[in-house]
Short mmCIF file of C-alpha atoms and ligand atoms in Angstrom, two decimals:
data_model
loop_
_atom_site.label_atom_id
_atom_site.label_comp_id
_atom_site.label_asym_id
_atom_site.label_seq_id
_atom_site.Cartn_x
_atom_site.Cartn_y
_atom_site.Cartn_z
CA MET A 11 60.22 -37.50 18.29
CA LYS A 12 59.17 -34.80 20.17
CA LYS A 13 57.23 -33.32 17.03
CA LEU A 14 55.66 -36.93 16.75
CA LEU A 15 54.66 -36.68 20.44
CA ALA A 16 53.47 -33.61 20.21
CA MET A 17 51.24 -34.45 17.12
CA VAL A 18 49.93 -37.66 18.86
CA LEU A 19 48.83 -35.25 21.95
CA ALA A 20 47.41 -32.85 19.69
CA ALA A 21 45.29 -35.68 17.78
CA VAL A 22 44.16 -37.05 21.04
CA MET A 23 43.19 -33.86 22.39
CA ALA A 24 41.27 -32.92 19.23
CA LEU A 25 39.21 -36.56 19.28
CA SER A 26 38.62 -35.98 22.91
CA VAL A 27 37.17 -32.58 22.01
CA VAL A 28 35.18 -34.14 19.26
CA GLY A 29 33.88 -36.69 21.80
CA MET A 30 32.78 -34.14 24.21
CA ALA A 31 30.96 -32.16 21.67
CA THR A 32 29.17 -35.39 20.58
CA ALA A 33 28.11 -35.86 24.02
CA GLU A 34 27.05 -32.20 24.40
CA GLU A 35 25.01 -32.40 21.20
CA LYS A 36 23.07 -35.14 22.49
CA PRO A 37 21.10 -33.97 25.35
CA LEU A 38 18.73 -36.00 27.17
CA LYS A 39 15.29 -35.46 25.22
CA VAL A 40 12.01 -35.71 26.91
CA GLY A 41 8.83 -35.50 25.91
CA VAL A 42 6.18 -34.16 28.50
CA CYS A 43 2.40 -34.71 28.25
CA ILE A 44 0.36 -32.72 30.47
CA TYR A 45 -3.50 -33.73 30.62
CA ARG A 46 -4.41 -30.07 30.52
CA PHE A 47 -2.59 -27.16 30.99
CA ASP A 48 -5.43 -24.88 32.72
CA ASP A 49 -4.95 -26.84 35.97
CA ASP A 50 -3.73 -24.98 39.25
CA PHE A 51 -1.99 -28.14 40.31
CA MET A 52 -0.57 -29.39 37.16
CA THR A 53 0.98 -25.95 36.11
CA LEU A 54 2.90 -25.80 39.38
CA TYR A 55 3.76 -29.68 38.53
CA ARG A 56 5.02 -28.98 34.77
CA THR A 57 6.71 -25.82 35.89
CA GLU A 58 8.82 -27.18 38.45
CA LEU A 59 9.46 -30.81 36.32
CA GLN A 60 10.62 -28.60 33.33
CA LYS A 61 12.97 -26.72 35.46
CA TYR A 62 14.31 -29.65 37.24
CA LEU A 63 14.77 -31.75 33.96
CA GLU A 64 16.65 -28.59 32.32
CA GLU A 65 18.71 -27.92 35.46
CA THR A 66 19.85 -31.04 36.58
CA TYR A 67 20.10 -33.13 33.84
CA GLY A 68 20.42 -30.19 31.05
CA ALA A 69 17.46 -31.87 29.25
CA GLU A 70 15.89 -30.72 26.12
CA VAL A 71 12.39 -30.87 27.34
CA THR A 72 9.44 -30.12 25.46
CA VAL A 73 5.89 -30.00 27.38
CA VAL A 74 2.57 -30.15 25.46
CA ASP A 75 -1.14 -29.29 26.35
CA GLY A 76 -3.51 -32.48 26.04
CA LYS A 77 -6.20 -30.26 26.37
CA ASN A 78 -8.52 -32.64 28.27
CA ASP A 79 -8.49 -34.72 25.02
CA GLN A 80 -7.20 -38.28 24.99
CA THR A 81 -7.20 -38.71 21.26
CA GLU A 82 -5.17 -35.36 21.08
CA GLN A 83 -2.73 -36.73 23.77
CA THR A 84 -2.25 -39.98 22.12
CA ASN A 85 -1.44 -37.95 18.89
CA GLN A 86 1.20 -36.07 20.76
CA ILE A 87 2.58 -39.17 22.16
CA ASN A 88 2.97 -40.54 18.53
CA SER A 89 4.67 -37.03 17.37
CA PHE A 90 7.13 -37.79 20.45
CA ILE A 91 7.79 -40.88 19.44
CA ALA A 92 8.65 -40.30 15.76
CA GLU A 93 10.85 -37.17 17.00
CA GLY A 94 12.52 -39.99 18.76
CA VAL A 95 12.68 -38.84 22.55
CA ASP A 96 14.76 -40.69 24.85
CA VAL A 97 11.73 -41.23 27.55
CA LEU A 98 8.22 -39.97 27.81
CA ILE A 99 6.73 -38.38 31.20
CA VAL A 100 2.71 -38.67 30.78
CA ASN A 101 0.01 -37.20 32.80
CA LEU A 102 -2.93 -39.13 31.14
CA VAL A 103 -6.23 -37.64 30.44
CA GLN A 104 -7.75 -40.87 30.96
CA SER A 105 -5.97 -43.49 33.24
CA THR A 106 -7.56 -46.02 31.19
CA ALA A 107 -5.62 -45.02 28.15
CA ALA A 108 -2.33 -46.46 29.63
CA SER A 109 -2.25 -49.46 28.10
CA ALA A 110 -2.50 -48.18 24.61
CA VAL A 111 0.02 -45.66 25.33
CA THR A 112 2.40 -48.55 26.88
CA GLU A 113 1.89 -50.18 23.49
CA LEU A 114 3.12 -47.50 21.37
CA ALA A 115 5.92 -46.72 23.39
CA LYS A 116 7.12 -50.40 23.87
CA ALA A 117 6.72 -50.66 19.72
CA ALA A 118 9.35 -48.12 19.55
CA ASP A 119 11.62 -48.69 22.86
CA ILE A 120 10.86 -45.86 24.80
CA PRO A 121 10.37 -45.88 28.28
CA VAL A 122 7.40 -44.17 30.03
CA VAL A 123 7.16 -42.32 33.46
CA TYR A 124 3.32 -42.09 34.23
CA ILE A 125 2.42 -39.14 36.63
CA ASN A 126 -0.56 -37.90 38.81
CA ARG A 127 -3.22 -40.25 37.08
CA GLU A 128 -2.42 -43.51 38.39
CA PRO A 129 -3.03 -46.55 35.75
CA SER A 130 -4.52 -49.55 36.93
CA GLU A 131 -2.02 -52.50 38.31
CA THR A 132 -2.95 -54.47 35.27
CA ASP A 133 -1.50 -51.66 32.97
CA MET A 134 1.40 -51.18 35.48
CA ALA A 135 2.40 -54.76 34.96
CA ALA A 136 2.49 -54.57 30.96
CA TRP A 137 6.22 -53.61 30.47
CA GLU A 138 8.42 -54.33 33.41
CA GLY A 139 11.62 -52.15 34.14
CA LYS A 140 10.62 -49.72 31.57
CA ILE A 141 7.38 -48.05 32.83
CA ALA A 142 6.65 -46.48 36.45
CA TYR A 143 4.04 -44.74 38.03
CA VAL A 144 5.57 -41.60 40.18
CA GLY A 145 2.54 -40.36 42.57
CA ALA A 146 1.21 -39.99 45.96
CA ASP A 147 -1.33 -42.43 47.49
CA ALA A 148 -4.61 -40.68 47.23
CA ARG A 149 -5.97 -42.86 50.04
CA GLN A 150 -3.55 -40.78 52.40
CA SER A 151 -4.91 -37.44 51.46
CA GLY A 152 -8.45 -38.81 51.86
CA THR A 153 -7.72 -39.99 55.35
CA MET A 154 -5.84 -36.62 56.29
CA GLN A 155 -8.86 -34.83 55.33
CA GLY A 156 -11.00 -36.52 57.49
CA GLN A 157 -8.55 -36.41 60.38
CA ILE A 158 -8.63 -32.67 60.43
CA VAL A 159 -12.13 -33.02 60.82
CA TYR A 160 -12.11 -35.46 63.71
CA ASP A 161 -9.14 -33.87 65.31
CA ARG A 162 -11.32 -30.87 66.35
CA GLU A 163 -13.24 -31.19 69.67
CA ASP A 164 -16.71 -31.71 67.86
CA HIS A 165 -15.55 -33.81 65.30
CA GLY A 166 -17.04 -32.01 62.83
CA ASP A 167 -20.49 -31.93 64.08
CA LEU A 168 -20.96 -28.12 64.07
CA ASN A 169 -24.62 -27.85 64.64
CA GLY A 170 -24.54 -30.78 67.34
CA ASN A 171 -27.11 -32.87 65.77
CA GLY A 172 -25.16 -35.79 66.09
CA THR A 173 -24.19 -36.31 62.69
CA VAL A 174 -21.65 -35.14 60.34
CA ASP A 175 -23.89 -33.58 57.63
CA TYR A 176 -21.10 -33.03 54.40
CA VAL A 177 -21.27 -32.28 50.85
CA MET A 178 -18.66 -33.72 48.78
CA ILE A 179 -17.45 -31.96 45.73
CA VAL A 180 -15.40 -34.79 43.49
CA GLY A 181 -12.88 -34.29 40.96
CA ASP A 182 -13.08 -36.19 38.13
CA PRO A 183 -14.18 -39.65 39.27
CA GLU A 184 -12.52 -41.34 36.23
CA ASN A 185 -9.27 -40.64 38.37
CA VAL A 186 -8.46 -42.66 41.44
CA ASP A 187 -7.45 -39.56 43.35
CA ALA A 188 -11.09 -38.42 43.03
CA GLN A 189 -12.18 -41.84 44.13
CA TYR A 190 -10.02 -42.43 47.01
CA ARG A 191 -10.24 -38.82 48.54
CA THR A 192 -14.09 -39.19 48.38
CA GLU A 193 -13.83 -42.58 50.20
CA TYR A 194 -11.30 -42.29 52.63
CA SER A 195 -12.31 -38.56 54.05
CA ILE A 196 -15.39 -40.22 55.15
CA LYS A 197 -13.78 -43.55 56.02
CA CYS A 198 -11.62 -41.98 58.47
CA LEU A 199 -14.32 -40.27 60.42
CA THR A 200 -16.61 -43.46 60.43
CA ASP A 201 -13.77 -45.53 61.31
CA ASN A 202 -13.51 -43.23 64.33
CA GLY A 203 -17.15 -44.02 65.25
CA VAL A 204 -18.54 -40.73 63.76
CA ALA A 205 -21.82 -40.55 62.34
CA VAL A 206 -21.98 -39.20 58.90
CA ASN A 207 -24.62 -37.89 56.87
CA LYS A 208 -23.96 -37.34 52.93
CA LEU A 209 -26.33 -34.40 51.82
CA PHE A 210 -24.95 -33.89 48.31
CA GLU A 211 -22.03 -35.31 46.38
CA GLN A 212 -21.24 -34.23 42.65
CA ARG A 213 -18.43 -33.77 40.26
CA GLY A 214 -16.32 -30.80 39.97
CA ASP A 215 -13.80 -32.07 37.29
CA TRP A 216 -11.08 -30.44 39.69
CA ASP A 217 -12.24 -27.22 38.44
CA ARG A 218 -12.60 -23.78 40.42
CA ALA A 219 -15.99 -22.16 38.68
CA LYS A 220 -17.38 -25.54 39.00
CA GLY A 221 -16.78 -25.93 42.66
CA GLN A 222 -18.09 -22.51 43.28
CA GLU A 223 -21.22 -23.53 41.11
CA LEU A 224 -21.85 -26.85 43.00
CA ALA A 225 -21.33 -25.44 46.74
CA ALA A 226 -23.64 -22.53 45.83
CA THR A 227 -26.12 -25.22 44.67
CA ALA A 228 -25.65 -27.28 47.82
CA LEU A 229 -25.60 -24.41 50.20
CA ALA A 230 -28.99 -23.06 48.39
CA GLN A 231 -30.71 -26.50 48.91
CA PHE A 232 -29.55 -27.36 52.26
CA GLY A 233 -28.41 -24.26 54.17
CA ASP A 234 -27.50 -24.54 57.77
CA GLN A 235 -27.77 -28.54 57.89
CA ILE A 236 -24.43 -28.26 56.01
CA ASP A 237 -21.47 -29.04 58.52
CA VAL A 238 -18.61 -29.69 56.12
CA ILE A 239 -17.79 -29.03 52.52
CA PHE A 240 -15.08 -31.68 51.42
CA CYS A 241 -13.44 -30.59 48.22
CA ASN A 242 -11.05 -33.20 46.11
CA ASN A 243 -8.79 -30.28 45.38
CA ASP A 244 -7.72 -26.99 46.48
CA ALA A 245 -8.84 -25.42 43.43
CA MET A 246 -12.46 -26.44 43.88
CA ALA A 247 -12.01 -25.39 47.64
CA LEU A 248 -11.40 -22.06 46.45
CA GLY A 249 -14.82 -21.90 44.34
CA ALA A 250 -16.73 -23.26 47.29
CA TYR A 251 -14.98 -20.59 49.50
CA GLN A 252 -16.58 -17.92 47.35
CA ALA A 253 -20.07 -19.68 47.54
CA ILE A 254 -19.76 -19.98 51.47
CA VAL A 255 -19.07 -16.19 51.81
CA SER A 256 -21.70 -15.37 49.17
CA ALA A 257 -23.99 -17.59 51.49
CA GLY A 258 -23.39 -15.43 54.32
CA ARG A 259 -21.86 -18.31 56.09
CA LYS A 260 -18.29 -18.30 58.00
CA VAL A 261 -15.74 -20.98 57.77
CA ASN A 262 -14.61 -22.53 61.13
CA LYS A 263 -17.56 -20.88 62.81
CA ASP A 264 -20.56 -22.32 61.27
CA ILE A 265 -19.21 -24.50 58.51
CA LEU A 266 -15.86 -26.15 57.53
CA LEU A 267 -13.88 -26.32 54.13
CA LEU A 268 -11.34 -29.00 53.22
CA GLY A 269 -9.38 -29.09 50.07
CA VAL A 270 -6.14 -30.78 48.89
CA ASP A 271 -2.89 -29.55 47.28
CA ALA A 272 -1.85 -26.88 49.75
CA LEU A 273 -1.67 -24.09 46.77
CA ASP A 274 -0.06 -21.25 48.16
CA GLU A 275 -3.30 -19.22 48.50
CA CYS A 276 -4.69 -22.02 50.39
CA GLN A 277 -2.23 -22.25 52.96
CA GLU A 278 -2.60 -18.82 53.67
CA MET A 279 -6.31 -19.39 53.96
CA VAL A 280 -5.69 -22.11 56.45
CA ALA A 281 -3.40 -19.57 58.40
CA ASN A 282 -6.21 -17.04 58.66
CA GLY A 283 -9.12 -19.47 59.35
CA GLU A 284 -10.68 -19.18 55.87
CA MET A 285 -9.82 -22.86 55.22
CA THR A 286 -10.43 -25.38 57.91
CA GLY A 287 -7.54 -27.58 56.33
CA THR A 288 -5.64 -28.80 53.15
CA VAL A 289 -3.33 -31.52 52.42
CA LEU A 290 0.57 -31.16 50.86
CA ASN A 291 0.48 -32.72 47.37
CA ASP A 292 4.03 -32.42 47.05
CA HIS A 293 4.55 -31.26 43.50
CA ILE A 294 8.33 -30.70 44.28
CA GLY A 295 8.77 -33.93 45.48
CA GLN A 296 7.03 -36.05 42.85
CA SER A 297 8.23 -33.90 39.83
CA HIS A 298 11.76 -34.32 40.76
CA LYS A 299 11.39 -38.21 41.50
CA ALA A 300 9.58 -38.30 38.05
CA ALA A 301 12.63 -36.39 36.49
CA ASP A 302 15.07 -38.95 38.17
CA VAL A 303 13.24 -41.88 37.36
CA ALA A 304 12.79 -40.75 33.79
CA ALA A 305 16.58 -39.98 33.42
CA GLU A 306 17.44 -43.64 34.99
CA ALA A 307 15.21 -45.14 32.17
CA ALA A 308 16.40 -43.33 29.52
CA LYS A 309 20.05 -44.82 30.16
CA GLY A 310 18.48 -48.14 29.93
CA GLU A 311 18.34 -49.14 33.67
CA ALA A 312 15.77 -51.06 34.77
CA ILE A 313 13.06 -49.21 36.91
CA ASP A 314 10.71 -50.17 39.59
CA ALA A 315 6.68 -49.79 38.86
CA TYR A 316 6.13 -47.50 41.66
CA TYR A 317 7.36 -44.74 43.35
CA TRP A 318 5.35 -43.20 46.18
CA VAL A 319 5.74 -39.63 47.55
CA ASP A 320 4.07 -38.86 50.92
CA TYR A 321 0.98 -36.22 51.39
CA GLN A 322 1.25 -33.93 54.33
CA MET A 323 -1.51 -32.40 56.68
CA ILE A 324 -1.99 -28.68 56.72
CA LYS A 325 -4.09 -27.42 59.31
C1 LIG B 28 -4.89 -33.16 42.15
C2 LIG B 28 -5.74 -31.99 41.63
C3 LIG B 28 -5.42 -31.78 40.00
C4 LIG B 28 -5.40 -33.28 39.58
C5 LIG B 28 -5.19 -33.65 38.19
C6 LIG B 28 -4.82 -34.20 41.91
O1 LIG B 28 -3.44 -35.11 42.48
O2 LIG B 28 -4.81 -32.82 43.45
O3 LIG B 28 -5.55 -30.67 42.01
O4 LIG B 28 -6.52 -31.31 39.14
O5 LIG B 28 -4.32 -34.12 40.27
O6 LIG B 28 -5.08 -34.87 37.84
#
């Protein structure tokens, strides 16, 4: 009898070990698509995302570089689907590709968490409970940029001519982050009764070198007329800073410089007075939320369509 009991016990234990092993053999498989690896902000984001997914969920994570090419990214999504990932986290190259990506994922019943580049509302309604957007409301970041300027005693009119004469260095205009930051930074000033005058507006594709080039062009063209250079992100503001120094201008003394993201380098520059202000684009909060939502979706739970993470003013 004792022997039988021991045998049964051993069998139960063996089975449970097998059970555990199977559970361990099947970690959460996550396919992460980034629009382009060579982007300062998305580099911080993807590094934190991978680390958090591995540490918190023991996930098996593959992160791929879309090289700013939607066709390439769609191929990568197809490969992830063929491999049978449990969930996709996608930073689209083109926000408008969302509907096609959702269709591919839906056909394979693989949920998708979109990050950083917000698809349209219609696209977000295409597969309820199975797709989500995790991001920050870019209107808020634009408004905060404007608020930093407005909060100064001169409200940004450094040369005292009665208007805030500004230069706008835009990210990628296809992306709502660029559209809203461009619009709301200025809206905040005009809503507060400040007169504005746009001297120059061009796309810099979120890129540092292009930011420098455009700021140099604007400074050569408009010189001392410029009160403020607004950049849709910090990478371009870092470029613009170089152009400002080369032009012999001094930030906060005779020109203002604003960015978004709060890269470490820019936070230091704000503290040293080399940049007027920036806005924290919380890559930690956003990546953790994206990972948590992806893990929920992979378990088969219904997810919400939107998850928002707040920006924060740095001045
Ligand atoms: C960030 C930019 C980044 C872009 C990529 C924005 O939210 O502020 O720095 O280049 O996302 O899509």
